[in-house]
XYZ file of C-alpha atoms in Angstrom:
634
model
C 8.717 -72.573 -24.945
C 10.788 -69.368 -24.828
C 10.926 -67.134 -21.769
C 10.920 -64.019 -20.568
C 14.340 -62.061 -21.576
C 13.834 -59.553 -18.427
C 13.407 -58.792 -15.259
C 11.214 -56.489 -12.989
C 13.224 -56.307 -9.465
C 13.447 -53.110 -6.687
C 17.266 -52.376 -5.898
C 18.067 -49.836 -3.392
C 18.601 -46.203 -4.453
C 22.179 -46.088 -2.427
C 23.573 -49.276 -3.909
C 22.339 -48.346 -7.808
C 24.580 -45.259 -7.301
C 27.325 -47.269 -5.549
C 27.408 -48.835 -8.700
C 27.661 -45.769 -11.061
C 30.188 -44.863 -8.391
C 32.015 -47.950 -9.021
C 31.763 -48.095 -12.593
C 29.554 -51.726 -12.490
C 26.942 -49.604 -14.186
C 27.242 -47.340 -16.934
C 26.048 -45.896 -20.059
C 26.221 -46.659 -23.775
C 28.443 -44.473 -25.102
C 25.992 -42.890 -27.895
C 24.162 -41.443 -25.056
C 24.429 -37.583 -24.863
C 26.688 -36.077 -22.241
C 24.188 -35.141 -19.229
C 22.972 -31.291 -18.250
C 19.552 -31.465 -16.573
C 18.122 -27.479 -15.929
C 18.142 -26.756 -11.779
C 14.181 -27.187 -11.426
C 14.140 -30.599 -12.634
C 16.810 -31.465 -10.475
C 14.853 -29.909 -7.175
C 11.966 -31.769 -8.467
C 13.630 -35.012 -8.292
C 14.850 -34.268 -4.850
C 11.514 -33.332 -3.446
C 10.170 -36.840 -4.931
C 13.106 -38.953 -2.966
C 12.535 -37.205 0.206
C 8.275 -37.869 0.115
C 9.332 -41.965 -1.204
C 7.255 -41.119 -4.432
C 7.751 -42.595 -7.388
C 9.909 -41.742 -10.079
C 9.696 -44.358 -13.002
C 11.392 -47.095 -13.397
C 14.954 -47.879 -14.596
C 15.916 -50.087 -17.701
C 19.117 -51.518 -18.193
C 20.753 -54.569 -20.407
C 23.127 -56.745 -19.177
C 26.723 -57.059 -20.530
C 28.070 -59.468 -22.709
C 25.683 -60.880 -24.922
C 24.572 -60.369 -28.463
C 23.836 -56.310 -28.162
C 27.501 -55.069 -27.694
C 28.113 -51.224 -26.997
C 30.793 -49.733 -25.935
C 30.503 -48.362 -22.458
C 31.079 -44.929 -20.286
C 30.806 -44.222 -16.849
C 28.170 -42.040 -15.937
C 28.709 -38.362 -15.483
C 31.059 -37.208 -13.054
C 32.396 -40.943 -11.893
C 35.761 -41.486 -10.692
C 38.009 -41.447 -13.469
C 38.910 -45.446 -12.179
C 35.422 -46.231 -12.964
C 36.739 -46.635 -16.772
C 38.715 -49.095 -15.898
C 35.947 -51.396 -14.633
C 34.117 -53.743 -16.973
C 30.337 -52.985 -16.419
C 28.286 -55.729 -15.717
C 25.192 -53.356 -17.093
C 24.414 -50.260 -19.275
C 21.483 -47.990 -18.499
C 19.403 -47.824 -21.395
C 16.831 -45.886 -19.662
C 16.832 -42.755 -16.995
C 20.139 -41.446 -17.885
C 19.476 -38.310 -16.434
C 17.900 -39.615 -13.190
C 20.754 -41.596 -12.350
C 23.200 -39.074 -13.098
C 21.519 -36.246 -10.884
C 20.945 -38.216 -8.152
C 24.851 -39.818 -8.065
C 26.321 -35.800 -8.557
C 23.683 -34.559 -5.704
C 23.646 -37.030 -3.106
C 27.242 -39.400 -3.613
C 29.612 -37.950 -5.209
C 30.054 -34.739 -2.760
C 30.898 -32.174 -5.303
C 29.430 -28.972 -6.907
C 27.139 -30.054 -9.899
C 26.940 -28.551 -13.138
C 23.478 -27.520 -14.422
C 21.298 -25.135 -16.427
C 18.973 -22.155 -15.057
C 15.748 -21.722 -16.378
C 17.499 -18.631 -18.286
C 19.618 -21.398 -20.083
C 22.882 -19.966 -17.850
C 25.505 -22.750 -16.574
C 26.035 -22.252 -13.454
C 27.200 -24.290 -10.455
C 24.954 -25.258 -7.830
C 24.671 -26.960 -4.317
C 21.538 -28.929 -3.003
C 19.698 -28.243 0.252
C 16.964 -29.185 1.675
C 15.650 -26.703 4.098
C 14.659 -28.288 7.232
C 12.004 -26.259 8.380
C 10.229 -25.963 5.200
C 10.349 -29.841 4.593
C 8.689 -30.728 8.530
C 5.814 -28.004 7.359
C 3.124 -29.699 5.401
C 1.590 -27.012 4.257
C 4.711 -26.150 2.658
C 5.002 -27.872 -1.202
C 7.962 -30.124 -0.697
C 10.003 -28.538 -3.911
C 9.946 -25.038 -2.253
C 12.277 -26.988 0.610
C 14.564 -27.730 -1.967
C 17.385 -24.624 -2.470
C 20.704 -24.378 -4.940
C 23.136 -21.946 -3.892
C 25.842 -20.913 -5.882
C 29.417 -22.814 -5.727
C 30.270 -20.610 -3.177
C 27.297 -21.446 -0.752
C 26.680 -17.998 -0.468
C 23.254 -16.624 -2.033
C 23.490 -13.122 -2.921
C 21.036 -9.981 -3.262
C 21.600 -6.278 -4.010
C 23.270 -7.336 -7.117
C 26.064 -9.159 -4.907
C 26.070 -6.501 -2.173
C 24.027 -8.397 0.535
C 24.709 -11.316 1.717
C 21.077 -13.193 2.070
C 22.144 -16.497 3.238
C 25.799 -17.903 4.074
C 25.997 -21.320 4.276
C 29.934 -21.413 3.779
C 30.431 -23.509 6.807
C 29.094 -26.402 8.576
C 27.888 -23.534 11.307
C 26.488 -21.784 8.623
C 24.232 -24.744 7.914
C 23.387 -25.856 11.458
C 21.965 -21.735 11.892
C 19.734 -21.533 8.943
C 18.501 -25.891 9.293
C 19.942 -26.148 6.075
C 20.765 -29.854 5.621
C 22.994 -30.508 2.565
C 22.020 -33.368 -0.360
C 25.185 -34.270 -0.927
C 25.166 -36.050 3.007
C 21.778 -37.507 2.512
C 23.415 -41.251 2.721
C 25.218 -40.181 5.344
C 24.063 -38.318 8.439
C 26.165 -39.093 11.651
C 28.617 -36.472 10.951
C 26.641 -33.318 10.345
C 23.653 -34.656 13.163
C 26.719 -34.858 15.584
C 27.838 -30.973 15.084
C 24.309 -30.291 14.850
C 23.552 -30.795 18.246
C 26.805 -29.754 19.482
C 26.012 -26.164 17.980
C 22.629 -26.210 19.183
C 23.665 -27.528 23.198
C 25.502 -24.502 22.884
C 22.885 -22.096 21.906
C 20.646 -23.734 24.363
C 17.840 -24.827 22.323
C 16.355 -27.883 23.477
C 13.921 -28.649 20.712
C 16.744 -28.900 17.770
C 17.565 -32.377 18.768
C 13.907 -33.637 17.856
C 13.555 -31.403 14.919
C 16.506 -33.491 13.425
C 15.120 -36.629 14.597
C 11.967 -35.889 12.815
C 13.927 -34.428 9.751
C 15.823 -37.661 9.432
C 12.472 -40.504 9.975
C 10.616 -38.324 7.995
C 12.959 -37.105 4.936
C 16.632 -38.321 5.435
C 15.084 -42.103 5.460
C 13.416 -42.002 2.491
C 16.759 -41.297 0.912
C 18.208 -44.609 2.810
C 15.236 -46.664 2.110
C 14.560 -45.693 -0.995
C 14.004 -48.236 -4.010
C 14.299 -48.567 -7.684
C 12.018 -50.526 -10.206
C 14.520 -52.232 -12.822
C 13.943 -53.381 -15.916
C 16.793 -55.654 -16.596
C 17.221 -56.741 -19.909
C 19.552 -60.155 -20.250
C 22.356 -61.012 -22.298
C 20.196 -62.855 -24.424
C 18.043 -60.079 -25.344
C 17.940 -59.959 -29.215
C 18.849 -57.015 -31.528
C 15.414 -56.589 -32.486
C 14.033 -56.407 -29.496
C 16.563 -53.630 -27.986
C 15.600 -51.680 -31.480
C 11.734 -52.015 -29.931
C 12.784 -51.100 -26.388
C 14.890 -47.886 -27.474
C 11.771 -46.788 -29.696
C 9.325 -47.040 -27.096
C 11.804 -45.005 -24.696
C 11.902 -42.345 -27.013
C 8.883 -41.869 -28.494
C 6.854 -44.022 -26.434
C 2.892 -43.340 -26.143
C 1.124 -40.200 -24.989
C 1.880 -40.359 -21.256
C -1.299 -40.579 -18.510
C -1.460 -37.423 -17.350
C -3.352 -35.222 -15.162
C -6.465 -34.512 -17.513
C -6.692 -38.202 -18.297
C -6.989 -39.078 -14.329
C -9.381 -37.042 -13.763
C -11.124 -37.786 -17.058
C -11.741 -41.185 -15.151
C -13.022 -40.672 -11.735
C -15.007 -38.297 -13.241
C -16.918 -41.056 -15.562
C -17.273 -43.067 -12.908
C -19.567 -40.002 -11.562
C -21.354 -40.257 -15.320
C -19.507 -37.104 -16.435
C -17.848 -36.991 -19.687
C -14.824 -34.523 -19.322
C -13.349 -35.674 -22.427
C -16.749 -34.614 -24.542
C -16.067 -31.278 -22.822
C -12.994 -30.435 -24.055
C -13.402 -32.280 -27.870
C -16.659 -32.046 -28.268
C -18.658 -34.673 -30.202
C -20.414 -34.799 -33.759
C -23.534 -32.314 -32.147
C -20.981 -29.875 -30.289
C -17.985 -27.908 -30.175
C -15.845 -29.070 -27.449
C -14.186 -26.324 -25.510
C -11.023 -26.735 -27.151
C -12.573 -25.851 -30.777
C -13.993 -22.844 -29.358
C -10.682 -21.542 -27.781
C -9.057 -22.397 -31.016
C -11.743 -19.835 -33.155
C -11.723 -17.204 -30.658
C -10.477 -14.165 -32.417
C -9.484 -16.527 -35.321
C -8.524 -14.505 -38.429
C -10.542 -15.709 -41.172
C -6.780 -16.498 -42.864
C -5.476 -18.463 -39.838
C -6.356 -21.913 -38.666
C -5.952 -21.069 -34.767
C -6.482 -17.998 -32.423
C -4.210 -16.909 -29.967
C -5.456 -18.804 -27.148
C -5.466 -22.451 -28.739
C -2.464 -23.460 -27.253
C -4.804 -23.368 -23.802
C -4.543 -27.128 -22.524
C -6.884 -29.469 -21.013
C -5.053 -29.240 -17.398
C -4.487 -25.106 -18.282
C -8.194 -25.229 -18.160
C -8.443 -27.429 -14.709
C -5.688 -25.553 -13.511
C -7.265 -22.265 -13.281
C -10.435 -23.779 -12.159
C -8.488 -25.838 -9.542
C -7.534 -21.811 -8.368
C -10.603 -21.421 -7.433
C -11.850 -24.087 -5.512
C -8.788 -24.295 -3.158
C -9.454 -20.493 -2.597
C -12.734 -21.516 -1.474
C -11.647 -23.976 0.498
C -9.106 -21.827 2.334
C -12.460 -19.037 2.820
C -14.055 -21.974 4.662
C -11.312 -22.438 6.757
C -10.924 -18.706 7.293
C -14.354 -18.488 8.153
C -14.261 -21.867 10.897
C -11.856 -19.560 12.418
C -8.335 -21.557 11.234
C -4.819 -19.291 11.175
C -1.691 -20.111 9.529
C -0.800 -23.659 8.897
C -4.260 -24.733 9.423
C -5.430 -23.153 6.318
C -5.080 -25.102 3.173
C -3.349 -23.461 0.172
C -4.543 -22.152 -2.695
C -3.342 -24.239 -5.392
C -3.110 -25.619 -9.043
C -0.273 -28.520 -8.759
C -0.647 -31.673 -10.336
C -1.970 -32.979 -7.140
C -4.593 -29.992 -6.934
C -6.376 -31.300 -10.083
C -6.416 -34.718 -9.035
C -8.377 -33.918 -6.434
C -10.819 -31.567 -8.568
C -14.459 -32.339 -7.445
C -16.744 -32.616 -10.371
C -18.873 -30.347 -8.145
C -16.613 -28.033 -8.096
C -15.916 -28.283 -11.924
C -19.493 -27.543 -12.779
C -19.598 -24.717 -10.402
C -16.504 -23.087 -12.432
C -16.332 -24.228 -15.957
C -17.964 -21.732 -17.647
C -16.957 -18.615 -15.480
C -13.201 -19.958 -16.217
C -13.945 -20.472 -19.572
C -15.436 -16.848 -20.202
C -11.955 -15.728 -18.437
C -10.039 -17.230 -21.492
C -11.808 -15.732 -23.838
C -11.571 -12.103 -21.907
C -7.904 -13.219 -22.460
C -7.459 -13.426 -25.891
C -8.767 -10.083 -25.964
C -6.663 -8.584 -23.924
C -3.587 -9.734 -25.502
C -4.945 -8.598 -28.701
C -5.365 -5.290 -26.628
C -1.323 -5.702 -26.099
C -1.094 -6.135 -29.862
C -0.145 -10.108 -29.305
C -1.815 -11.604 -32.086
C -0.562 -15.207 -32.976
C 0.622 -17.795 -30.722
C 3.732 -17.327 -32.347
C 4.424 -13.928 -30.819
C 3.150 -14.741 -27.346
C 5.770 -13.896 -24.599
C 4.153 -16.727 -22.246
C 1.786 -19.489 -23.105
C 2.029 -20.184 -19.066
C 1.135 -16.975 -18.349
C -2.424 -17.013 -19.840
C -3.680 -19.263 -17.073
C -3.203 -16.351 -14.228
C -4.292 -13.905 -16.589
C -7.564 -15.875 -17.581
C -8.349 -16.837 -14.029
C -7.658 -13.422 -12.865
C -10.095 -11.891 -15.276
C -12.535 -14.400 -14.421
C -12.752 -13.491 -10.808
C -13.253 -9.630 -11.178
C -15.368 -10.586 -14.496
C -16.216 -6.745 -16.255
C -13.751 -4.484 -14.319
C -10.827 -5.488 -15.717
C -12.279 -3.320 -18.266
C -12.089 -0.058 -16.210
C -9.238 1.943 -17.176
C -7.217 2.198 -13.447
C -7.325 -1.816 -13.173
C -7.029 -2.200 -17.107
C -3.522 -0.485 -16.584
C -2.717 -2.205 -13.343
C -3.604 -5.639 -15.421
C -1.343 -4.570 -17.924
C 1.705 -3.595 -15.743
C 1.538 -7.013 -14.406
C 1.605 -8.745 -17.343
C 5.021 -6.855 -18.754
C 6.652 -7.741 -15.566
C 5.740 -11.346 -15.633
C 7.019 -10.724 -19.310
C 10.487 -8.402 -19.052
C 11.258 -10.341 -15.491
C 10.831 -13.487 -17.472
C 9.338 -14.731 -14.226
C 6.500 -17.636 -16.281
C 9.869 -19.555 -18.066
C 9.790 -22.386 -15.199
C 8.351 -23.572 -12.080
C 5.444 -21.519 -12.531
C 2.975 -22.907 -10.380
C 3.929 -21.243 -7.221
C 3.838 -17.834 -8.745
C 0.365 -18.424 -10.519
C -1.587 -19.257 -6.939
C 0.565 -15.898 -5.731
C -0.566 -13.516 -8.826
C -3.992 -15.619 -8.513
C -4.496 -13.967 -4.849
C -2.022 -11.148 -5.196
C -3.309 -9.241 -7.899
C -7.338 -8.890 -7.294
C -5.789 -7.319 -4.068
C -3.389 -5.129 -5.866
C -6.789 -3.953 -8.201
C -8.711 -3.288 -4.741
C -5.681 -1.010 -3.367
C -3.858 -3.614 -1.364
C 0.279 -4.023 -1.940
C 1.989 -4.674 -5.404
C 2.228 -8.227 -6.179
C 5.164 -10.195 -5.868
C 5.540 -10.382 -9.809
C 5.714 -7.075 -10.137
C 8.222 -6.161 -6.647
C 10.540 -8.924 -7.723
C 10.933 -7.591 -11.316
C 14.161 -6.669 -12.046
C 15.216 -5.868 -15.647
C 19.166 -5.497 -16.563
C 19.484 -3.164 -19.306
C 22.346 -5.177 -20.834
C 19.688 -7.976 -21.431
C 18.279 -6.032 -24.275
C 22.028 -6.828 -26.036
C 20.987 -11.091 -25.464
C 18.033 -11.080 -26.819
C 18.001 -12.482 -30.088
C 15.715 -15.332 -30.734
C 11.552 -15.459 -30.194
C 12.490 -17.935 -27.632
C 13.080 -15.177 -25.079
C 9.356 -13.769 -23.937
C 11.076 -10.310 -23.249
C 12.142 -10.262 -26.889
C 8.550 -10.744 -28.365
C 7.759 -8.269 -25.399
C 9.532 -5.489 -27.061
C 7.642 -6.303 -30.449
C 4.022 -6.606 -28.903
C 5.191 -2.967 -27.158
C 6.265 -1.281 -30.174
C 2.670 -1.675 -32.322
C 1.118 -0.946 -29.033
C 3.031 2.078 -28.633
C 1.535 3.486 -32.413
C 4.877 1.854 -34.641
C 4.289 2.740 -38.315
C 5.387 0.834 -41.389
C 8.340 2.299 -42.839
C 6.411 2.013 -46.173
C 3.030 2.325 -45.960
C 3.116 4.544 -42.605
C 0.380 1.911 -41.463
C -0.185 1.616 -37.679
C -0.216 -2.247 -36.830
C -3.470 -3.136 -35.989
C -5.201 -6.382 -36.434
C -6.342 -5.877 -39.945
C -3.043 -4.482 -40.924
C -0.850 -7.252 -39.224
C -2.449 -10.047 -40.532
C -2.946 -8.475 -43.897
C 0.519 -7.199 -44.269
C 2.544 -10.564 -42.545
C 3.918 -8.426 -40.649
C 6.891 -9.899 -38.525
C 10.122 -9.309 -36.556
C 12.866 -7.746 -39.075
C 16.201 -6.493 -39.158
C 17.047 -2.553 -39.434
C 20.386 -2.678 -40.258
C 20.298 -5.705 -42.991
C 21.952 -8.751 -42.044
C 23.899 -8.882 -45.285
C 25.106 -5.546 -44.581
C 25.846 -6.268 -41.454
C 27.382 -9.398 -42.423
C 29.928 -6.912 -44.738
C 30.945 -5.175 -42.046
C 32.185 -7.339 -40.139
C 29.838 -7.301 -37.377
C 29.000 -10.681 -35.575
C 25.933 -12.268 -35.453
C 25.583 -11.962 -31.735
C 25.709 -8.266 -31.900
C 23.351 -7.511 -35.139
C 20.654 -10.088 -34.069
C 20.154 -8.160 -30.947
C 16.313 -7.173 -30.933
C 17.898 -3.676 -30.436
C 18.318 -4.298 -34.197
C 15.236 -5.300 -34.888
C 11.419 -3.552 -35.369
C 7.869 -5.111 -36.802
C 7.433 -4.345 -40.653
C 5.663 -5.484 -43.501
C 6.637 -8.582 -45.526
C 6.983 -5.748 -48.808
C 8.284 -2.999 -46.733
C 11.305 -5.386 -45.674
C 11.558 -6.724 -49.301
C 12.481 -3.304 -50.021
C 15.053 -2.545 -47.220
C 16.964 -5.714 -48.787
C 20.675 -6.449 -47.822
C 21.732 -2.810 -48.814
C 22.974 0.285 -46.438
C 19.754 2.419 -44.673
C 20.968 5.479 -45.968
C 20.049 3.210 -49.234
C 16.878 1.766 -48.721
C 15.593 5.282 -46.457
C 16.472 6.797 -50.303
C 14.658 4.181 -51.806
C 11.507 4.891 -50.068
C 11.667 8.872 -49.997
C 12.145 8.619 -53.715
C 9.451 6.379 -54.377
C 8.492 3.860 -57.482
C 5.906 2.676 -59.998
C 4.370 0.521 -57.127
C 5.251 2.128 -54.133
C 4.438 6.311 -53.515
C 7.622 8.716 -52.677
C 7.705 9.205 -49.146
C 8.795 13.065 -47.910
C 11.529 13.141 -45.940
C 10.066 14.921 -42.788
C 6.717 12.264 -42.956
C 9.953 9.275 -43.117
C 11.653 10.238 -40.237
C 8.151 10.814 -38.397
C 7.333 6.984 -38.905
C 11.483 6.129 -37.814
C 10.681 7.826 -34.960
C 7.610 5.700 -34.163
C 10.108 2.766 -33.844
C 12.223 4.773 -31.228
C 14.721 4.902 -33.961
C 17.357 8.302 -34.309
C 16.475 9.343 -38.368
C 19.705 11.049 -38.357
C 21.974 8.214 -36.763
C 20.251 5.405 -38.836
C 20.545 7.457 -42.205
C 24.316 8.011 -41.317
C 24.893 4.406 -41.246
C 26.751 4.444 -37.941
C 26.030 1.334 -36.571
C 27.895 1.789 -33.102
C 25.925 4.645 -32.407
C 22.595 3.529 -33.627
C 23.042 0.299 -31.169
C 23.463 2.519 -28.011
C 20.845 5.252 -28.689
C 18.007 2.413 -29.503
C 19.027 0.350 -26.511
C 18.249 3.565 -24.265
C 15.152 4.210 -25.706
C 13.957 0.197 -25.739
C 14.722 0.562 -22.250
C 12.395 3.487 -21.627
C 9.832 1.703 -23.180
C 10.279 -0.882 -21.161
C 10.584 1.252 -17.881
C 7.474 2.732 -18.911
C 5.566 -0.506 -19.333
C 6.254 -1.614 -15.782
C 7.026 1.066 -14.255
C 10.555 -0.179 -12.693
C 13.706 1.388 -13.456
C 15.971 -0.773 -14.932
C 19.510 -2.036 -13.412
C 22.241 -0.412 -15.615
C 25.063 -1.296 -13.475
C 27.853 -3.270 -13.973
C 27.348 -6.205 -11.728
C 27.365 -9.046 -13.956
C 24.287 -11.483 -13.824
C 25.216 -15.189 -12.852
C 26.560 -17.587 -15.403
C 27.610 -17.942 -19.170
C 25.219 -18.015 -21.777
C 23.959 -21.281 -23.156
C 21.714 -22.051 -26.451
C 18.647 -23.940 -26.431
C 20.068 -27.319 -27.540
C 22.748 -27.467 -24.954
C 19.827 -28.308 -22.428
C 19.913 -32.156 -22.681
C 16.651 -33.846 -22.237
C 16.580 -37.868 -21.840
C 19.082 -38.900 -24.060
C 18.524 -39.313 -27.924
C 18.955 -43.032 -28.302
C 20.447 -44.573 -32.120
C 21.518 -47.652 -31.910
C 24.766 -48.719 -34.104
C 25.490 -52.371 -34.591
């Protein structure tokens, strides 16, 4: 009888990157190069340093049937090529590799912001932050810049210098990259300490290290290990289920379970059954055009929904607390983490389902409000879930005109400070508390302090994947933009009826004739919402051209006068006289000024137009590796 061609074994964390070090395990060489974004890489951190789990490796022995050819993993010793690896890592490329560059291989690591900039980063774990439990474990978790020196003031304050080993010991800054090895930086801890007389550093390390270094050294690894004698067919089967693989358990489907073992159906809530619209159907048909097949809240998930709901009942909680007379670190936090919906109450989701669920649907209409029609245009999908719970807590008066604009000034900064791209869950418990105080007269929230908007961003934008770019389209139609054509302001009936969408003022083919790149002309300082025929008739040619075109008129479209042309120009915060000159240049700088007063105006910040460049290099999308894509060539 045949056996099993694997095995399920722990290994130590330490000697699995010993062995990347070494070169005894590597990659398959069809595996993508590795850049994992900076919040994933904090993430994993924060998981070592509690001993959670953080899946399971799978590798394949050398030598047998399967034969690829082999690379070290990223940043290895350049001997490590040399070595003959004894196994290839089929699966958790990019957990390996993160790990070795933070915590062995004691150099600056190379990773993505969640603006898609490369930029160099050390690891810290901040000591005092990681011995507070009320404190989530990622927020201990810092990267500072190659320099270790984090800057403010646009590089003119120094915020926190961690340069030097003194610089570390001062701020309890403990570095990843000495995580396997302590002794060192513990024995010029205390030295710098004995001589600032503070007698209770000592035990703060020695409770640092049991409770976080440790983890780190005692930390262990479920492998798969595939054996030589695995088959072809069967490594075709493993690398399919590693990259496609089944939906994965998450937090909804938990909670789906203890909750039927209550007699609750939480899955009949959300679908529905053959008698009832689940609450998904009924976000997907509010404000549904009759032509569409989804409103602009259907992209609301199942744990978007327990989220918000998960808002409020750990604001309740922390009330009780308040009220039994606990202060600071006695009072729970309010919350919507993974972990905060796992421990949902059904009580508590009865109490709130349907005052949540109204909040939604308030939602959708105020983005409609904002002139944000179709998922497609929405600047956030991660913002609706402060927005909806927000509007569920003060229920009508987001309605009255002074919080109705305050509402609205929060949104555009969440929007222009592209604050809801990553690592969001912090910042929607903060705007969950912040702003119902803001409404009531208490301080600005931190969404809308922290804002900062670089004028030379409106130059970047180019692609709907930047929120601030559909920002600038949602603000124009809200602003009273009128089709070039038609003069039609774009209101619900007239976007959907017209397909109205994002289009180029100066055509791309002209554009393309003049020599002017790409990255300049694609600029959403180029750009304005107009009809599908109204763009048809703009074409490739000049816009002294097509501004001719329309003033003269046709069988099927009305001449335009000249004075009622530049009136509707105008309505795009477009110069008549510079765009009908065809000066390009020109054009580009006056439009940029007044985006940026529109913008200014919509959050009421001024803008940064100094010359202090922003941190790192510009990186597309698909530069942002995820798990490696997997083909397998025999």
């Amino acid at each position: 009888m045949a056996g099993s061609t694997f095995q399920t074994n722990p290994y130590d964390l330490y000697k699995l990157l010993e062995d990347c070090h070494r070169g005894s395990l590597q990659l398959p060489d069809f595996q993508r190069s590795w850049v994992w974004d900076e919040d994933r890489i904090k993430s994993l951190i924060a998981s070592i340093s509690r001993a959670f789990p953080v899946g399971a490796l799978m590798t394949l022995d050398t030598g047998g049937e399967v034969n690829f050819k082999p690379r070290p993993v990223e940043g290895a010793p350049a001997e490590a090529k040399n070595v003959p690896p004894h196994s290839l890592l089929l699966d958790g490329q990019q957990r390996m590799t993160s790990l070795y560059q933070v915590a062995l291989r004691g150099k600056v690591v190379e990773t993505v912001t969640p603006k898609h900039k490369k930029v160099k980063r050390w690891f810290y774990i901040d000591i005092r932050k990681a011995m507070n439990p009320t404190v989530d474990r990622e927020e201990a978790i810092i990267g500072v810049p190659e320099d270790r020196v984090i800057r403010t003031d646009f590089g003119r304050e120094v915020a926190l210098d961690l340069s030097t080993p003194e610089g570390e010991y001062e701020a309890l800054m403990y570095p990843v990259s000495q995580v396997f090895d302590w002794d060192r930086w513990q024995d010029g801890f205390y030295e710098y300490w004995r001589d600032n007389d503070y007698k209770e550093m000592p035990e703060t390390f020695r409770a640092f290290k049991r409770q976080v270094l440790e983890s780190f050294k005692y930390y262990r690894v479920p492998v798969i290990s595939l054996d030589r004698s695995t088959s072809k067919e069967a490594v075709c089967v493993v690398f399919e289920k590693v990259n496609t693989g089944g939906k994965p358990l998450d937090a909804f489907e938990l909670v789906t379970a203890m909750y039927a073992a209550d007699g609750h159906e939480l899955r009949k809530d959300w679908y529905g059954d053959d008698e009832h619209k689940g609450r998904h159907r009924r976000f997907v048909d509010t404000l549904r055009p009759a032509d569409s097949e989804a409103g602009i809240i259907a992209n609301v998930s199942n744990t978007d929904f327990l989220q918000a709901i998960s808002l409020f009942y750990t604001r309740e909680r922390r009330r009780e607390a308040e009220r039994a007379g606990k202060v600071g670190k006695e009072l729970p936090a309010v919350i919507g983490n993974r972990q905060a919906l796992l421990n949902l109450p059904l009580a508590a989701y009865k109490q709130y389902e349907k005052q949540v669920e109204h909040g939604f649907v308030q939602a959708a209409k105020f983005l409609h409000m904002l002139h944000i029609y179709r998922i497609f245009d929405l600047p956030y999908q991660s913002q609706i879930v402060p927005l909806a719970a927000i509007i569920a807590d003060i229920g009508e008066a987001w309605e009255h005109e002074a919080n109705r604009t305050k509402l609205v000034r929060w949104y555009w900064n969440g929007v222009f400070g592209e604050l809801y791209g990553s690592a969001v869950e912090s910042r929607i418990a903060r705007d969950f508390m912040e702003v119902p105080r803001w409404l009531q007269g208490g301080t600005e929230p931190s969404t809308v302090s922290e804002t900062i908007f670089r004028a030379d961003r409106l130059k970047t934008m180019r692609m709907r994947l930047s929120a601030a770019y559909k920002g600038i389209n949602a603000l124009l139609m809200k602003e009273g933009a009128q089709d070039f054509r038609s003069g039609q302001k774009f209101d619900h009936t007239v976007f959907f009826g017209e397909n109205v969408d994002i289009h180029h003022i100066f055509p791309q083919d002209w554009c393309k004739k003049q020599d002017i790149k790409p990255a300049i002309y694609d600029s959403i300082i180029n750009k304005t919402p107009l009809s599908f025929r109204t763009n048809r008739i703009i074409g490739g040619i000049a816009p002294s051209e097509y501004l001719a075109k329309l003033e003269k008129g046709d069988k099927q479209t009305p001449a335009i006068e000249r004075e009622r042309l530049d009136a509707y120009l105008r309505s795009h915060l477009i110069d008549p006289n510079i765009l009908c000159s065809d000066n390009f240049e020109a054009f580009m700088v006056d439009r940029q000024k007044r985006l940026l007063g529109l913008i200014e105006q919509a959050t009421g910040k001024t803008a940064y137009t100094g010359e202090a460049p922003e941190e790192g290099v510009d990186v597309s999308i698909d530069e942002e590796s995820v798990e490696a894509d997997m083909v397998l060539t025999l």
